[in-house]
Amino acid sequence: MQLIDGRPVFAATDLVAYLACEHLTQLERASLAGLVRRPMRDDPELDIIRKRGFQHEARYLADLEAEGRTTVEIELDGSLEDRGDQLRAAAAETIAAMAGGADVVYQATFFDGTWRGHADFLLRVDSPERRSIWGPYHYEVADTKLARHVKASAILQICSYIDQLERIQGVRPEWLHVALGGSARTVERLRVDDYMAYYRSARDRFLATMADQVAATYPPAGTYPEPVEHCDVCRWAAECVKRRRDDDHLSLVAGISARQRGALTERGVGTLEALGDLALPMDPRLDGTSAEALERIRDQARIQLEGRRTGSNRYELLLPEAGQPIDPERGLATLPPPSPGDLFLDLEGDPFAFDDGLDYLFGVMETDGTFHAFWSRDDSGEFSLDGERRAFEALMDFFDERLRADPDLHIYHYAPYEPTALKRLMGRYGTREEGVDNLLRQGTLVDLLRAVRQSLRASVESYSIKKMEVFYGFEREIDLRDAGSSIVAFEQWLELGEGERPAADHLEKIEAYNRDDVVSTWRLRDWLETLRVELARETGLAVPRPGVRGEAPERLSEELARTQALVERLADPSVIPVDPAERTPEQAGQWLLAQLLGWHRREDKATWWEFFRHMDLTSDQLIDESGPIGGLEPIGPIEEPIKGKQVWRYRFPDQEFDLGRPDKLYEPRRKAENPGDKPGAWACGELVAVDPAALTVDVKRIPGDPHPTAIVPLTIFQTGQHRERLRDLGLWVADHGIDGDGPGRAVRD
Ligand code: SF4
């Protein structure tokens, strides 16, 4: 927002920011009133996003022009000194371009004295039914966004433009368009009427806040800088972080949720210190938080407080209840026995590069100190998708070779990025599927973050590996803060052409960051091993190790090998370019068919992987997941038992969830109690109904069974016949080409 002609003028981004954080709106009000200067945010990563955004917009413009559409570009007239005059001139030019019937108006500007807006594109639609004031045509708004999915904020922003556009052209457009990022270059088309009512209500609330008779104050009196997603891009972030630290705000407690903060603050527990000193149980109990979850965050605050009061780094082991054995499925018990062939893995990825992102470095450390850096560079030495495919294949082949030499080795990493990236790369290039599957299924990949979270409590505000390093005395050779993040350094390299590149040691520095990460992972593993000894000493119990790894089923491997051979024939990179932009339509079709051959299997796998991940979480942890429901409490049966089953109603705390239409519901506690059973044994009932407003769910279950405390949905589709038909088609195309004369014409077209 800004003052123009002495009056506040708002933009769509102000409305979006208001919905993300009301404190931000109040800070902007204070700045408008001259009470505080708006800070500048110097963030190289945001600069990269901005630059990528401009490139995406330019590409969409080129696509429109390639279709032969006439384009009028609106530019702010820099010769006009007054901002209001600039906007009025650009808005008048936009109206003139529409009245003149241009196919596309680029950088369309709206200004009505209260709202200003800059839509990326207005697209002309010829339609006698929806006539504008200029004739049988009107305009629709298209905006470019780097995201791969349409976000609510993007729709709201476009609705704000439509509000102005409707006023000017005299008719509401039927559709709005969002040109998304990524190589798929998807343009989502959404019906305007589905969103305008919500937009109007949000806009009116925003305007009411801005018209508030209570004068702006600094710092704002009625709002608080609760951390939200928008903080990552907000110019006020440094100020808000300071405020929270000065206030000893609850958000400083590692792992506390916004919901828990809200409930505690309402009960007068508003600081880390107050929570750390809180006596339990609370009476009455804390709304929406189980006793275990409350104890967990209280203990986390307590140890942070102890660290602060004693000026030392503190940790404590999470011990089993008195008289109970050590859970073999959790924490330190999940660490496999160290083996000489163990490897430590860390990936560097850039989500912005090459449209769909690029994992540009795969670093692996061996226990003899040998470091391997697999860079995503192709034969010419440039970073490219082909280079990424080669690096991924080389990495997987390296793992394969090492596993043959030492079948007992494990690959350690910190946090779930590495397995997620390996799955993604397997899908992206349709290669090394069996290798990735075996790593995951046989438990070769070991996430040390999970082991840390489940085994100890430390006086840190976050359990990032860098924060944990003080406990095992690891000192980095390269401080990332010296040269910005690895992504920024990598983008600098990409941006500059041959000859202009930064000094030769630029990539070496990135490699050194990565090397630090894998060495740190190695040191952490060794420290956790010493904690196993400590745990055994403190409890007097043997700390279990995970069981022997399973073998890959033979029949599945054969089927996969046949499919894989066919995929490699169809998508042979010596014939079909790896970069989608370089493929002919026939090559694109053949490549797509190759990817489809493994699609059902990959989708099933993704479902199973996600299912098992959820089944390893506690009821409280599931509250923060977007699929399952955690924190269930029985209310009572809602009907008489029928054929040995009865529908029960459960209440649950407010949370995001999406159960879909599952075949069955499963309960993680059953898996924890019987981890060796088949998944069917963990089922706890069938979904009957869910009421998101009342926060209740109805489950048909066996009346004598223990009540579920959480439910995880699972649906697996029967796709055997689809897979066979696709394989038949793939074999035919491999022999005759995608465009050859013969059967399956409609599918191939
Ligand atoms: S940094 Fe976060 S809390 Fe502060 S104003 Fe911005 S969005 Fe709100």
PDB file of C-alpha atoms in Angstrom, residues 335 338-346 363-372 410-414 446 448 465 469 472 474 476 514-530:
ATOM      1  CA  LEU A 335      20.074 -47.522  14.128  1.00  0.00           C
ATOM      2  CA  PRO A 338      27.754 -49.798  11.908  1.00  0.00           C
ATOM      3  CA  SER A 339      29.469 -51.477   8.995  1.00  0.00           C
ATOM      4  CA  PRO A 340      32.772 -50.591   7.276  1.00  0.00           C
ATOM      5  CA  GLY A 341      30.930 -49.946   4.012  1.00  0.00           C
ATOM      6  CA  ASP A 342      28.489 -47.387   5.474  1.00  0.00           C
ATOM      7  CA  LEU A 343      27.854 -44.289   3.376  1.00  0.00           C
ATOM      8  CA  PHE A 344      26.693 -40.759   4.237  1.00  0.00           C
ATOM      9  CA  LEU A 345      24.607 -38.911   1.676  1.00  0.00           C
ATOM     10  CA  ASP A 346      23.588 -35.310   1.094  1.00  0.00           C
ATOM     11  CA  GLY A 363      27.700 -35.940  -2.191  1.00  0.00           C
ATOM     12  CA  VAL A 364      28.666 -39.265  -0.594  1.00  0.00           C
ATOM     13  CA  MET A 365      31.235 -39.915   2.135  1.00  0.00           C
ATOM     14  CA  GLU A 366      32.785 -43.285   2.911  1.00  0.00           C
ATOM     15  CA  THR A 367      34.034 -44.302   6.339  1.00  0.00           C
ATOM     16  CA  ASP A 368      37.659 -44.187   5.152  1.00  0.00           C
ATOM     17  CA  GLY A 369      37.163 -40.464   4.470  1.00  0.00           C
ATOM     18  CA  THR A 370      36.826 -40.746   0.677  1.00  0.00           C
ATOM     19  CA  PHE A 371      34.368 -38.168  -0.636  1.00  0.00           C
ATOM     20  CA  HIS A 372      32.493 -38.633  -3.918  1.00  0.00           C
ATOM     21  CA  HIS A 410      23.516 -48.454   5.271  1.00  0.00           C
ATOM     22  CA  ILE A 411      23.198 -45.020   3.740  1.00  0.00           C
ATOM     23  CA  TYR A 412      22.662 -42.296   6.326  1.00  0.00           C
ATOM     24  CA  HIS A 413      21.078 -38.922   5.624  1.00  0.00           C
ATOM     25  CA  TYR A 414      19.431 -36.172   7.664  1.00  0.00           C
ATOM     26  CA  VAL A 446      18.485 -44.343   7.468  1.00  0.00           C
ATOM     27  CA  LEU A 448      19.070 -39.670  11.378  1.00  0.00           C
ATOM     28  CA  ILE A 465      21.693 -30.657  11.674  1.00  0.00           C
ATOM     29  CA  GLU A 469      26.452 -29.967  15.751  1.00  0.00           C
ATOM     30  CA  TYR A 472      29.084 -33.686  18.824  1.00  0.00           C
ATOM     31  CA  PHE A 474      31.578 -30.619  14.718  1.00  0.00           C
ATOM     32  CA  ARG A 476      32.377 -26.645   9.584  1.00  0.00           C
ATOM     33  CA  ASN A 514      28.220 -30.351   0.742  1.00  0.00           C
ATOM     34  CA  ARG A 515      31.248 -32.205   2.088  1.00  0.00           C
ATOM     35  CA  ASP A 516      30.718 -30.514   5.455  1.00  0.00           C
ATOM     36  CA  ASP A 517      27.137 -31.766   5.455  1.00  0.00           C
ATOM     37  CA  VAL A 518      28.038 -35.398   4.837  1.00  0.00           C
ATOM     38  CA  VAL A 519      30.895 -35.340   7.357  1.00  0.00           C
ATOM     39  CA  SER A 520      28.512 -33.840   9.886  1.00  0.00           C
ATOM     40  CA  THR A 521      26.016 -36.635   9.174  1.00  0.00           C
ATOM     41  CA  TRP A 522      28.786 -39.167   9.761  1.00  0.00           C
ATOM     42  CA  ARG A 523      29.833 -37.552  13.052  1.00  0.00           C
ATOM     43  CA  LEU A 524      26.210 -37.411  14.163  1.00  0.00           C
ATOM     44  CA  ARG A 525      25.774 -41.136  13.486  1.00  0.00           C
ATOM     45  CA  ASP A 526      28.851 -41.843  15.579  1.00  0.00           C
ATOM     46  CA  TRP A 527      27.551 -39.643  18.404  1.00  0.00           C
ATOM     47  CA  LEU A 528      24.197 -41.441  18.339  1.00  0.00           C
ATOM     48  CA  GLU A 529      26.079 -44.718  18.648  1.00  0.00           C
ATOM     49  CA  THR A 530      27.621 -43.435  21.900  1.00  0.00           C
TER      50      THR A 530
END
